[in-house]
Amino acid sequence: MDSLKTLLDQKKYDLVLKLTERSTSANDLFYRISAFIYLGKYEDALFVIQDHQNVLERNLLSLVNAHINLLCVLGRFEQARATLDYYNNLPYQNQAVEEMLRKMPEVIDLEEKKQTTLRFYDDEQIEKYLKSEKDEDVLIGLDTIRNRDIFTFLPLLQNILVNYPRQMIRSYALMLLVQKEVDRELKMKSVGEIIDVNPKHINPPFTSVVFNETVKLIDSEFKDPTLAQSATQLFSEYEMYTYPRSLKEAPKNLCAAFYIIARKYASSPIPDLSSYYDAMELDEEYLTRLVDKIEKILNDV
Protein backbone atom coordinates (compact mmCIF):
# COMPACT_ATOMS: atom_id res chain seq x y z
CA MET A 1 0.00 0.00 0.00
CA ASP A 2 1.33 3.46 -0.87
CA SER A 3 2.09 5.77 2.03
CA LEU A 4 -0.48 8.38 2.99
CA LYS A 5 1.92 11.09 1.81
CA THR A 6 2.17 9.44 -1.61
CA LEU A 7 -1.61 9.20 -1.81
CA LEU A 8 -1.91 12.90 -0.97
CA ASP A 9 0.67 13.74 -3.64
CA GLN A 10 -1.43 11.70 -6.08
CA LYS A 11 -4.54 13.67 -5.00
CA LYS A 12 -6.28 10.51 -3.78
CA TYR A 13 -7.92 12.41 -0.95
CA ASP A 14 -10.96 10.18 -0.55
CA LEU A 15 -8.73 7.13 -0.18
CA VAL A 16 -6.68 8.91 2.51
CA LEU A 17 -9.91 9.65 4.38
CA LYS A 18 -11.02 6.04 4.11
CA LEU A 19 -7.68 4.67 5.34
CA THR A 20 -7.54 7.06 8.33
CA GLU A 21 -11.21 6.82 9.31
CA ARG A 22 -10.58 4.94 12.57
CA SER A 23 -6.95 5.86 13.16
CA THR A 24 -5.77 7.44 16.40
CA SER A 25 -2.18 7.93 15.20
CA ALA A 26 -1.14 11.59 15.22
CA ASN A 27 0.70 11.13 11.93
CA ASP A 28 -2.36 9.59 10.26
CA LEU A 29 -4.64 12.27 11.66
CA PHE A 30 -2.54 15.06 10.20
CA TYR A 31 -2.84 13.43 6.78
CA ARG A 32 -6.59 13.17 7.36
CA ILE A 33 -6.74 16.89 8.15
CA SER A 34 -4.73 17.66 5.00
CA ALA A 35 -7.09 15.59 2.87
CA PHE A 36 -10.12 17.46 4.19
CA ILE A 37 -8.36 20.78 3.55
CA TYR A 38 -7.50 19.84 -0.04
CA LEU A 39 -11.17 18.95 -0.57
CA GLY A 40 -12.25 22.31 0.87
CA LYS A 41 -13.99 20.58 3.81
CA TYR A 42 -12.62 22.93 6.47
CA GLU A 43 -15.26 22.18 9.09
CA ASP A 44 -14.52 18.47 8.85
CA ALA A 45 -10.80 19.20 9.29
CA LEU A 46 -11.62 21.20 12.42
CA PHE A 47 -13.70 18.33 13.80
CA VAL A 48 -10.64 16.05 13.49
CA ILE A 49 -8.64 18.52 15.58
CA GLN A 50 -11.39 18.90 18.17
CA ASP A 51 -11.89 15.14 18.48
CA HIS A 52 -8.17 14.34 18.79
CA GLN A 53 -6.67 17.48 20.37
CA ASN A 54 -4.56 15.67 22.97
CA VAL A 55 -3.03 13.27 20.46
CA LEU A 56 -2.28 16.01 17.92
CA GLU A 57 -0.61 18.20 20.54
CA ARG A 58 2.36 15.83 20.43
CA ASN A 59 3.30 17.75 17.26
CA LEU A 60 2.45 21.34 18.12
CA LEU A 61 4.32 22.77 15.15
CA SER A 62 1.95 21.15 12.68
CA LEU A 63 -1.12 21.52 14.88
CA VAL A 64 -0.81 25.25 15.56
CA ASN A 65 -0.25 26.02 11.89
CA ALA A 66 -3.20 23.90 10.73
CA HIS A 67 -5.61 24.94 13.51
CA ILE A 68 -5.05 28.70 13.31
CA ASN A 69 -5.09 28.79 9.51
CA LEU A 70 -8.31 26.76 9.38
CA LEU A 71 -10.04 29.19 11.73
CA CYS A 72 -8.80 32.11 9.62
CA VAL A 73 -10.04 30.54 6.38
CA LEU A 74 -13.47 30.21 8.02
CA GLY A 75 -13.35 33.86 9.14
CA ARG A 76 -13.32 33.01 12.87
CA PHE A 77 -10.65 35.46 13.86
CA GLU A 78 -11.59 35.96 17.51
CA GLN A 79 -11.70 32.20 17.96
CA ALA A 80 -8.29 32.00 16.28
CA ARG A 81 -6.88 34.49 18.79
CA ALA A 82 -8.43 32.64 21.73
CA THR A 83 -7.04 29.35 20.41
CA LEU A 84 -3.61 30.94 20.02
CA ASP A 85 -3.78 32.06 23.67
CA TYR A 86 -4.46 28.45 24.63
CA TYR A 87 -1.41 27.22 22.73
CA ASN A 88 0.77 29.97 24.18
CA ASN A 89 -0.10 28.73 27.68
CA LEU A 90 0.97 25.13 27.01
CA PRO A 91 4.35 23.94 28.35
CA TYR A 92 7.40 24.74 26.22
CA GLN A 93 8.02 22.16 23.48
CA ASN A 94 10.85 23.54 21.34
CA GLN A 95 12.20 26.70 19.71
CA ALA A 96 10.50 26.02 16.37
CA VAL A 97 7.09 25.98 18.08
CA GLU A 98 7.90 29.20 19.96
CA GLU A 99 8.81 30.96 16.72
CA MET A 100 5.59 29.71 15.10
CA LEU A 101 3.55 31.07 18.03
CA ARG A 102 5.25 34.46 17.77
CA LYS A 103 4.37 34.72 14.07
CA MET A 104 0.73 33.71 14.39
CA PRO A 105 -0.78 37.03 15.60
CA GLU A 106 0.52 38.67 12.42
CA VAL A 107 -0.91 35.80 10.32
CA ILE A 108 -4.35 36.27 11.91
CA ASP A 109 -4.29 40.07 11.51
CA LEU A 110 -3.22 39.85 7.87
CA GLU A 111 -5.87 37.27 6.96
CA GLU A 112 -8.58 39.28 8.70
CA LYS A 113 -7.51 42.43 6.87
CA LYS A 114 -7.52 40.58 3.55
CA GLN A 115 -10.94 39.02 4.02
CA THR A 116 -12.71 42.13 5.28
CA THR A 117 -11.51 44.56 2.63
CA LEU A 118 -10.20 42.58 -0.35
CA ARG A 119 -13.32 42.69 -2.48
CA PHE A 120 -13.74 46.46 -2.20
CA TYR A 121 -10.35 47.58 -3.50
CA ASP A 122 -10.25 49.67 -6.65
CA ASP A 123 -7.17 49.92 -8.90
CA GLU A 124 -5.87 53.03 -7.11
CA GLN A 125 -5.97 51.30 -3.73
CA ILE A 126 -4.28 48.21 -5.15
CA GLU A 127 -1.49 50.37 -6.58
CA LYS A 128 -0.89 51.85 -3.12
CA TYR A 129 -0.50 48.37 -1.67
CA LEU A 130 1.85 47.25 -4.43
CA LYS A 131 3.97 50.39 -3.91
CA SER A 132 4.05 49.95 -0.13
CA GLU A 133 7.24 49.23 1.81
CA LYS A 134 5.37 46.85 4.14
CA ASP A 135 5.40 43.12 3.37
CA GLU A 136 1.79 42.62 4.48
CA ASP A 137 0.53 45.42 2.20
CA VAL A 138 2.35 44.07 -0.85
CA LEU A 139 1.04 40.57 -0.18
CA ILE A 140 -2.51 41.91 0.00
CA GLY A 141 -1.95 43.69 -3.31
CA LEU A 142 -0.63 40.50 -4.91
CA ASP A 143 -3.57 38.47 -3.63
CA THR A 144 -6.03 41.08 -4.88
CA ILE A 145 -4.79 41.16 -8.47
CA ARG A 146 -4.87 37.36 -8.69
CA ASN A 147 -8.43 37.56 -10.04
CA ARG A 148 -7.97 40.73 -12.11
CA ASP A 149 -6.24 41.73 -15.34
CA ILE A 150 -2.65 41.26 -14.24
CA PHE A 151 -1.23 43.15 -17.23
CA THR A 152 -2.71 46.35 -15.80
CA PHE A 153 -0.29 46.02 -12.91
CA LEU A 154 2.70 44.57 -14.79
CA PRO A 155 4.93 47.70 -14.42
CA LEU A 156 4.35 47.64 -10.66
CA LEU A 157 5.12 43.93 -10.52
CA GLN A 158 8.32 44.48 -12.51
CA ASN A 159 9.33 47.08 -9.94
CA ILE A 160 8.70 44.64 -7.10
CA LEU A 161 10.72 41.93 -8.85
CA VAL A 162 13.78 44.18 -9.03
CA ASN A 163 13.52 46.69 -6.22
CA TYR A 164 11.57 45.23 -3.30
CA PRO A 165 14.11 44.65 -0.50
CA ARG A 166 12.95 41.18 0.60
CA GLN A 167 13.63 38.16 -1.60
CA MET A 168 10.58 36.27 -0.32
CA ILE A 169 8.21 38.98 -1.60
CA ARG A 170 9.99 39.12 -4.95
CA SER A 171 9.57 35.35 -5.23
CA TYR A 172 5.86 35.56 -4.39
CA ALA A 173 5.41 38.17 -7.13
CA LEU A 174 7.16 35.92 -9.65
CA MET A 175 5.10 32.92 -8.53
CA LEU A 176 1.91 34.87 -9.27
CA LEU A 177 3.17 35.71 -12.76
CA VAL A 178 4.07 32.04 -13.31
CA GLN A 179 0.57 30.97 -12.25
CA LYS A 180 -0.88 33.47 -14.73
CA GLU A 181 1.50 32.20 -17.47
CA VAL A 182 2.58 35.74 -18.32
CA ASP A 183 4.68 35.57 -21.50
CA ARG A 184 6.97 38.58 -21.01
CA GLU A 185 10.72 39.05 -20.67
CA LEU A 186 11.26 40.58 -17.23
CA LYS A 187 14.09 41.37 -14.84
CA MET A 188 14.31 40.00 -11.31
CA LYS A 189 16.72 40.42 -8.44
CA SER A 190 17.43 36.91 -7.17
CA VAL A 191 19.83 36.27 -4.29
CA GLY A 192 21.63 39.54 -4.92
CA GLU A 193 21.86 39.24 -8.72
CA ILE A 194 19.69 40.66 -11.53
CA ILE A 195 18.52 37.84 -13.82
CA ASP A 196 16.22 37.55 -16.85
CA VAL A 197 12.94 35.68 -16.37
CA ASN A 198 9.98 34.76 -18.53
CA PRO A 199 7.19 33.48 -16.22
CA LYS A 200 5.57 31.53 -19.08
CA HIS A 201 8.60 29.23 -19.22
CA ILE A 202 9.26 28.81 -15.48
CA ASN A 203 7.95 25.91 -13.46
CA PRO A 204 6.10 26.58 -10.19
CA PRO A 205 8.08 26.08 -6.97
CA PHE A 206 7.96 22.78 -5.04
CA THR A 207 7.60 20.68 -8.22
CA SER A 208 11.18 19.68 -9.08
CA VAL A 209 12.53 16.16 -8.71
CA VAL A 210 15.22 17.37 -6.31
CA PHE A 211 12.68 19.12 -4.07
CA ASN A 212 10.35 16.13 -3.88
CA GLU A 213 13.15 13.60 -3.36
CA THR A 214 14.59 15.73 -0.56
CA VAL A 215 11.21 16.00 1.18
CA LYS A 216 10.79 12.23 0.93
CA LEU A 217 14.24 11.72 2.43
CA ILE A 218 13.45 14.07 5.31
CA ASP A 219 10.19 12.24 5.87
CA SER A 220 11.85 8.81 5.92
CA GLU A 221 15.20 9.55 7.60
CA PHE A 222 14.20 11.79 10.51
CA LYS A 223 13.16 9.86 13.60
CA ASP A 224 11.50 12.89 15.22
CA PRO A 225 8.28 13.95 13.34
CA THR A 226 8.45 17.46 14.83
CA LEU A 227 12.02 17.87 13.61
CA ALA A 228 11.01 16.57 10.17
CA GLN A 229 8.16 19.09 10.02
CA SER A 230 10.51 21.91 10.98
CA ALA A 231 13.11 20.84 8.40
CA THR A 232 10.47 20.58 5.65
CA GLN A 233 9.16 24.04 6.50
CA LEU A 234 12.67 25.53 6.43
CA PHE A 235 13.43 23.74 3.15
CA SER A 236 10.23 25.14 1.62
CA GLU A 237 11.25 28.64 2.72
CA TYR A 238 14.68 28.09 1.17
CA GLU A 239 13.02 27.00 -2.09
CA MET A 240 11.01 30.24 -2.12
CA TYR A 241 14.03 32.41 -1.28
CA THR A 242 16.05 30.93 -4.17
CA TYR A 243 13.16 30.68 -6.67
CA PRO A 244 13.33 30.52 -9.71
CA ARG A 245 16.85 29.10 -9.48
CA SER A 246 17.01 25.31 -9.71
CA LEU A 247 18.20 23.30 -6.73
CA LYS A 248 21.70 22.10 -7.65
CA GLU A 249 22.54 20.09 -4.53
CA ALA A 250 21.95 16.37 -4.19
CA PRO A 251 18.91 15.43 -2.06
CA LYS A 252 21.17 13.55 0.40
CA ASN A 253 23.20 16.71 1.05
CA LEU A 254 20.11 18.90 1.35
CA CYS A 255 18.54 16.44 3.78
CA ALA A 256 21.68 16.48 5.95
CA ALA A 257 21.97 20.26 5.82
CA PHE A 258 18.38 20.81 6.91
CA TYR A 259 18.76 18.19 9.64
CA ILE A 260 21.62 20.26 11.06
CA ILE A 261 19.71 23.54 10.68
CA ALA A 262 16.46 22.15 12.12
CA ARG A 263 18.39 20.84 15.14
CA LYS A 264 19.78 24.35 15.69
CA TYR A 265 16.27 25.85 15.48
CA ALA A 266 15.07 23.30 18.05
CA SER A 267 17.91 24.36 20.40
CA SER A 268 19.38 20.87 20.08
CA PRO A 269 22.46 21.29 17.89
CA ILE A 270 24.52 18.22 16.97
CA PRO A 271 27.37 18.15 19.52
CA ASP A 272 29.99 16.64 17.19
CA LEU A 273 29.39 17.50 13.54
CA SER A 274 32.58 15.80 12.38
CA SER A 275 31.37 12.47 13.73
CA TYR A 276 27.97 13.04 12.14
CA TYR A 277 29.55 13.72 8.74
CA ASP A 278 31.71 10.59 9.05
CA ALA A 279 28.76 8.40 10.07
CA MET A 280 26.67 9.67 7.15
CA GLU A 281 29.62 9.48 4.72
CA LEU A 282 29.31 13.18 3.89
CA ASP A 283 31.91 15.70 2.74
CA GLU A 284 32.43 17.85 5.85
CA GLU A 285 33.90 20.84 4.02
CA TYR A 286 31.12 20.87 1.41
CA LEU A 287 28.32 20.48 3.99
CA THR A 288 29.78 23.23 6.17
CA ARG A 289 29.68 25.62 3.21
CA LEU A 290 26.18 24.47 2.24
CA VAL A 291 24.76 24.95 5.75
CA ASP A 292 26.34 28.41 5.95
CA LYS A 293 24.93 29.37 2.54
CA ILE A 294 21.41 28.16 3.42
CA GLU A 295 21.39 29.93 6.77
CA LYS A 296 22.44 33.23 5.17
CA ILE A 297 19.68 32.94 2.55
CA LEU A 298 17.05 32.05 5.18
CA ASN A 299 18.06 35.15 7.11
CA ASP A 300 17.44 37.15 3.92
CA VAL A 301 21.01 38.40 3.83
CSV table of C-alpha atoms in Angstrom, one decimal:
chain,number,residue,atom,x,y,z
A,1,MET,CA,0.0,0.0,0.0
A,2,ASP,CA,1.3,3.5,-0.9
A,3,SER,CA,2.1,5.8,2.0
A,4,LEU,CA,-0.5,8.4,3.0
A,5,LYS,CA,1.9,11.1,1.8
A,6,THR,CA,2.2,9.4,-1.6
A,7,LEU,CA,-1.6,9.2,-1.8
A,8,LEU,CA,-1.9,12.9,-1.0
A,9,ASP,CA,0.7,13.7,-3.6
A,10,GLN,CA,-1.4,11.7,-6.1
A,11,LYS,CA,-4.5,13.7,-5.0
A,12,LYS,CA,-6.3,10.5,-3.8
A,13,TYR,CA,-7.9,12.4,-0.9
A,14,ASP,CA,-11.0,10.2,-0.5
A,15,LEU,CA,-8.7,7.1,-0.2
A,16,VAL,CA,-6.7,8.9,2.5
A,17,LEU,CA,-9.9,9.6,4.4
A,18,LYS,CA,-11.0,6.0,4.1
A,19,LEU,CA,-7.7,4.7,5.3
A,20,THR,CA,-7.5,7.1,8.3
A,21,GLU,CA,-11.2,6.8,9.3
A,22,ARG,CA,-10.6,4.9,12.6
A,23,SER,CA,-6.9,5.9,13.2
A,24,THR,CA,-5.8,7.4,16.4
A,25,SER,CA,-2.2,7.9,15.2
A,26,ALA,CA,-1.1,11.6,15.2
A,27,ASN,CA,0.7,11.1,11.9
A,28,ASP,CA,-2.4,9.6,10.3
A,29,LEU,CA,-4.6,12.3,11.7
A,30,PHE,CA,-2.5,15.1,10.2
A,31,TYR,CA,-2.8,13.4,6.8
A,32,ARG,CA,-6.6,13.2,7.4
A,33,ILE,CA,-6.7,16.9,8.2
A,34,SER,CA,-4.7,17.7,5.0
A,35,ALA,CA,-7.1,15.6,2.9
A,36,PHE,CA,-10.1,17.5,4.2
A,37,ILE,CA,-8.4,20.8,3.5
A,38,TYR,CA,-7.5,19.8,0.0
A,39,LEU,CA,-11.2,18.9,-0.6
A,40,GLY,CA,-12.3,22.3,0.9
A,41,LYS,CA,-14.0,20.6,3.8
A,42,TYR,CA,-12.6,22.9,6.5
A,43,GLU,CA,-15.3,22.2,9.1
A,44,ASP,CA,-14.5,18.5,8.9
A,45,ALA,CA,-10.8,19.2,9.3
A,46,LEU,CA,-11.6,21.2,12.4
A,47,PHE,CA,-13.7,18.3,13.8
A,48,VAL,CA,-10.6,16.1,13.5
A,49,ILE,CA,-8.6,18.5,15.6
A,50,GLN,CA,-11.4,18.9,18.2
A,51,ASP,CA,-11.9,15.1,18.5
A,52,HIS,CA,-8.2,14.3,18.8
A,53,GLN,CA,-6.7,17.5,20.4
A,54,ASN,CA,-4.6,15.7,23.0
A,55,VAL,CA,-3.0,13.3,20.5
A,56,LEU,CA,-2.3,16.0,17.9
A,57,GLU,CA,-0.6,18.2,20.5
A,58,ARG,CA,2.4,15.8,20.4
A,59,ASN,CA,3.3,17.7,17.3
A,60,LEU,CA,2.4,21.3,18.1
A,61,LEU,CA,4.3,22.8,15.2
A,62,SER,CA,2.0,21.1,12.7
A,63,LEU,CA,-1.1,21.5,14.9
A,64,VAL,CA,-0.8,25.2,15.6
A,65,ASN,CA,-0.2,26.0,11.9
A,66,ALA,CA,-3.2,23.9,10.7
A,67,HIS,CA,-5.6,24.9,13.5
A,68,ILE,CA,-5.0,28.7,13.3
A,69,ASN,CA,-5.1,28.8,9.5
A,70,LEU,CA,-8.3,26.8,9.4
A,71,LEU,CA,-10.0,29.2,11.7
A,72,CYS,CA,-8.8,32.1,9.6
A,73,VAL,CA,-10.0,30.5,6.4
A,74,LEU,CA,-13.5,30.2,8.0
A,75,GLY,CA,-13.3,33.9,9.1
A,76,ARG,CA,-13.3,33.0,12.9
A,77,PHE,CA,-10.7,35.5,13.9
A,78,GLU,CA,-11.6,36.0,17.5
A,79,GLN,CA,-11.7,32.2,18.0
A,80,ALA,CA,-8.3,32.0,16.3
A,81,ARG,CA,-6.9,34.5,18.8
A,82,ALA,CA,-8.4,32.6,21.7
A,83,THR,CA,-7.0,29.4,20.4
A,84,LEU,CA,-3.6,30.9,20.0
A,85,ASP,CA,-3.8,32.1,23.7
A,86,TYR,CA,-4.5,28.5,24.6
A,87,TYR,CA,-1.4,27.2,22.7
A,88,ASN,CA,0.8,30.0,24.2
A,89,ASN,CA,-0.1,28.7,27.7
A,90,LEU,CA,1.0,25.1,27.0
A,91,PRO,CA,4.3,23.9,28.3
A,92,TYR,CA,7.4,24.7,26.2
A,93,GLN,CA,8.0,22.2,23.5
A,94,ASN,CA,10.9,23.5,21.3
A,95,GLN,CA,12.2,26.7,19.7
A,96,ALA,CA,10.5,26.0,16.4
A,97,VAL,CA,7.1,26.0,18.1
A,98,GLU,CA,7.9,29.2,20.0
A,99,GLU,CA,8.8,31.0,16.7
A,100,MET,CA,5.6,29.7,15.1
A,101,LEU,CA,3.5,31.1,18.0
A,102,ARG,CA,5.3,34.5,17.8
A,103,LYS,CA,4.4,34.7,14.1
A,104,MET,CA,0.7,33.7,14.4
A,105,PRO,CA,-0.8,37.0,15.6
A,106,GLU,CA,0.5,38.7,12.4
A,107,VAL,CA,-0.9,35.8,10.3
A,108,ILE,CA,-4.3,36.3,11.9
A,109,ASP,CA,-4.3,40.1,11.5
A,110,LEU,CA,-3.2,39.8,7.9
A,111,GLU,CA,-5.9,37.3,7.0
A,112,GLU,CA,-8.6,39.3,8.7
A,113,LYS,CA,-7.5,42.4,6.9
A,114,LYS,CA,-7.5,40.6,3.5
A,115,GLN,CA,-10.9,39.0,4.0
A,116,THR,CA,-12.7,42.1,5.3
A,117,THR,CA,-11.5,44.6,2.6
A,118,LEU,CA,-10.2,42.6,-0.3
A,119,ARG,CA,-13.3,42.7,-2.5
A,120,PHE,CA,-13.7,46.5,-2.2
A,121,TYR,CA,-10.3,47.6,-3.5
A,122,ASP,CA,-10.2,49.7,-6.7
A,123,ASP,CA,-7.2,49.9,-8.9
A,124,GLU,CA,-5.9,53.0,-7.1
A,125,GLN,CA,-6.0,51.3,-3.7
A,126,ILE,CA,-4.3,48.2,-5.1
A,127,GLU,CA,-1.5,50.4,-6.6
A,128,LYS,CA,-0.9,51.9,-3.1
A,129,TYR,CA,-0.5,48.4,-1.7
A,130,LEU,CA,1.9,47.3,-4.4
A,131,LYS,CA,4.0,50.4,-3.9
A,132,SER,CA,4.0,50.0,-0.1
A,133,GLU,CA,7.2,49.2,1.8
A,134,LYS,CA,5.4,46.8,4.1
A,135,ASP,CA,5.4,43.1,3.4
A,136,GLU,CA,1.8,42.6,4.5
A,137,ASP,CA,0.5,45.4,2.2
A,138,VAL,CA,2.3,44.1,-0.9
A,139,LEU,CA,1.0,40.6,-0.2
A,140,ILE,CA,-2.5,41.9,0.0
A,141,GLY,CA,-2.0,43.7,-3.3
A,142,LEU,CA,-0.6,40.5,-4.9
A,143,ASP,CA,-3.6,38.5,-3.6
A,144,THR,CA,-6.0,41.1,-4.9
A,145,ILE,CA,-4.8,41.2,-8.5
A,146,ARG,CA,-4.9,37.4,-8.7
A,147,ASN,CA,-8.4,37.6,-10.0
A,148,ARG,CA,-8.0,40.7,-12.1
A,149,ASP,CA,-6.2,41.7,-15.3
A,150,ILE,CA,-2.7,41.3,-14.2
A,151,PHE,CA,-1.2,43.1,-17.2
A,152,THR,CA,-2.7,46.3,-15.8
A,153,PHE,CA,-0.3,46.0,-12.9
A,154,LEU,CA,2.7,44.6,-14.8
A,155,PRO,CA,4.9,47.7,-14.4
A,156,LEU,CA,4.4,47.6,-10.7
A,157,LEU,CA,5.1,43.9,-10.5
A,158,GLN,CA,8.3,44.5,-12.5
A,159,ASN,CA,9.3,47.1,-9.9
A,160,ILE,CA,8.7,44.6,-7.1
A,161,LEU,CA,10.7,41.9,-8.8
A,162,VAL,CA,13.8,44.2,-9.0
A,163,ASN,CA,13.5,46.7,-6.2
A,164,TYR,CA,11.6,45.2,-3.3
A,165,PRO,CA,14.1,44.7,-0.5
A,166,ARG,CA,13.0,41.2,0.6
A,167,GLN,CA,13.6,38.2,-1.6
A,168,MET,CA,10.6,36.3,-0.3
A,169,ILE,CA,8.2,39.0,-1.6
A,170,ARG,CA,10.0,39.1,-5.0
A,171,SER,CA,9.6,35.4,-5.2
A,172,TYR,CA,5.9,35.6,-4.4
A,173,ALA,CA,5.4,38.2,-7.1
A,174,LEU,CA,7.2,35.9,-9.7
A,175,MET,CA,5.1,32.9,-8.5
A,176,LEU,CA,1.9,34.9,-9.3
A,177,LEU,CA,3.2,35.7,-12.8
A,178,VAL,CA,4.1,32.0,-13.3
A,179,GLN,CA,0.6,31.0,-12.3
A,180,LYS,CA,-0.9,33.5,-14.7
A,181,GLU,CA,1.5,32.2,-17.5
A,182,VAL,CA,2.6,35.7,-18.3
A,183,ASP,CA,4.7,35.6,-21.5
A,184,ARG,CA,7.0,38.6,-21.0
A,185,GLU,CA,10.7,39.0,-20.7
A,186,LEU,CA,11.3,40.6,-17.2
A,187,LYS,CA,14.1,41.4,-14.8
A,188,MET,CA,14.3,40.0,-11.3
A,189,LYS,CA,16.7,40.4,-8.4
A,190,SER,CA,17.4,36.9,-7.2
A,191,VAL,CA,19.8,36.3,-4.3
A,192,GLY,CA,21.6,39.5,-4.9
A,193,GLU,CA,21.9,39.2,-8.7
A,194,ILE,CA,19.7,40.7,-11.5
A,195,ILE,CA,18.5,37.8,-13.8
A,196,ASP,CA,16.2,37.5,-16.9
A,197,VAL,CA,12.9,35.7,-16.4
A,198,ASN,CA,10.0,34.8,-18.5
A,199,PRO,CA,7.2,33.5,-16.2
A,200,LYS,CA,5.6,31.5,-19.1
A,201,HIS,CA,8.6,29.2,-19.2
A,202,ILE,CA,9.3,28.8,-15.5
A,203,ASN,CA,8.0,25.9,-13.5
A,204,PRO,CA,6.1,26.6,-10.2
A,205,PRO,CA,8.1,26.1,-7.0
A,206,PHE,CA,8.0,22.8,-5.0
A,207,THR,CA,7.6,20.7,-8.2
A,208,SER,CA,11.2,19.7,-9.1
A,209,VAL,CA,12.5,16.2,-8.7
A,210,VAL,CA,15.2,17.4,-6.3
A,211,PHE,CA,12.7,19.1,-4.1
A,212,ASN,CA,10.3,16.1,-3.9
A,213,GLU,CA,13.1,13.6,-3.4
A,214,THR,CA,14.6,15.7,-0.6
A,215,VAL,CA,11.2,16.0,1.2
A,216,LYS,CA,10.8,12.2,0.9
A,217,LEU,CA,14.2,11.7,2.4
A,218,ILE,CA,13.4,14.1,5.3
A,219,ASP,CA,10.2,12.2,5.9
A,220,SER,CA,11.8,8.8,5.9
A,221,GLU,CA,15.2,9.5,7.6
A,222,PHE,CA,14.2,11.8,10.5
A,223,LYS,CA,13.2,9.9,13.6
A,224,ASP,CA,11.5,12.9,15.2
A,225,PRO,CA,8.3,13.9,13.3
A,226,THR,CA,8.5,17.5,14.8
A,227,LEU,CA,12.0,17.9,13.6
A,228,ALA,CA,11.0,16.6,10.2
A,229,GLN,CA,8.2,19.1,10.0
A,230,SER,CA,10.5,21.9,11.0
A,231,ALA,CA,13.1,20.8,8.4
A,232,THR,CA,10.5,20.6,5.6
A,233,GLN,CA,9.2,24.0,6.5
A,234,LEU,CA,12.7,25.5,6.4
A,235,PHE,CA,13.4,23.7,3.2
A,236,SER,CA,10.2,25.1,1.6
A,237,GLU,CA,11.3,28.6,2.7
A,238,TYR,CA,14.7,28.1,1.2
A,239,GLU,CA,13.0,27.0,-2.1
A,240,MET,CA,11.0,30.2,-2.1
A,241,TYR,CA,14.0,32.4,-1.3
A,242,THR,CA,16.0,30.9,-4.2
A,243,TYR,CA,13.2,30.7,-6.7
A,244,PRO,CA,13.3,30.5,-9.7
A,245,ARG,CA,16.8,29.1,-9.5
A,246,SER,CA,17.0,25.3,-9.7
A,247,LEU,CA,18.2,23.3,-6.7
A,248,LYS,CA,21.7,22.1,-7.7
A,249,GLU,CA,22.5,20.1,-4.5
A,250,ALA,CA,22.0,16.4,-4.2
A,251,PRO,CA,18.9,15.4,-2.1
A,252,LYS,CA,21.2,13.6,0.4
A,253,ASN,CA,23.2,16.7,1.0
A,254,LEU,CA,20.1,18.9,1.3
A,255,CYS,CA,18.5,16.4,3.8
A,256,ALA,CA,21.7,16.5,6.0
A,257,ALA,CA,22.0,20.3,5.8
A,258,PHE,CA,18.4,20.8,6.9
A,259,TYR,CA,18.8,18.2,9.6
A,260,ILE,CA,21.6,20.3,11.1
A,261,ILE,CA,19.7,23.5,10.7
A,262,ALA,CA,16.5,22.1,12.1
A,263,ARG,CA,18.4,20.8,15.1
A,264,LYS,CA,19.8,24.4,15.7
A,265,TYR,CA,16.3,25.9,15.5
A,266,ALA,CA,15.1,23.3,18.1
A,267,SER,CA,17.9,24.4,20.4
A,268,SER,CA,19.4,20.9,20.1
A,269,PRO,CA,22.5,21.3,17.9
A,270,ILE,CA,24.5,18.2,17.0
A,271,PRO,CA,27.4,18.2,19.5
A,272,ASP,CA,30.0,16.6,17.2
A,273,LEU,CA,29.4,17.5,13.5
A,274,SER,CA,32.6,15.8,12.4
A,275,SER,CA,31.4,12.5,13.7
A,276,TYR,CA,28.0,13.0,12.1
A,277,TYR,CA,29.6,13.7,8.7
A,278,ASP,CA,31.7,10.6,9.0
A,279,ALA,CA,28.8,8.4,10.1
A,280,MET,CA,26.7,9.7,7.2
A,281,GLU,CA,29.6,9.5,4.7
A,282,LEU,CA,29.3,13.2,3.9
A,283,ASP,CA,31.9,15.7,2.7
A,284,GLU,CA,32.4,17.8,5.8
A,285,GLU,CA,33.9,20.8,4.0
A,286,TYR,CA,31.1,20.9,1.4
A,287,LEU,CA,28.3,20.5,4.0
A,288,THR,CA,29.8,23.2,6.2
A,289,ARG,CA,29.7,25.6,3.2
A,290,LEU,CA,26.2,24.5,2.2
A,291,VAL,CA,24.8,24.9,5.7
A,292,ASP,CA,26.3,28.4,6.0
A,293,LYS,CA,24.9,29.4,2.5
A,294,ILE,CA,21.4,28.2,3.4
A,295,GLU,CA,21.4,29.9,6.8
A,296,LYS,CA,22.4,33.2,5.2
A,297,ILE,CA,19.7,32.9,2.6
A,298,LEU,CA,17.1,32.0,5.2
A,299,ASN,CA,18.1,35.1,7.1
A,300,ASP,CA,17.4,37.2,3.9
A,301,VAL,CA,21.0,38.4,3.8
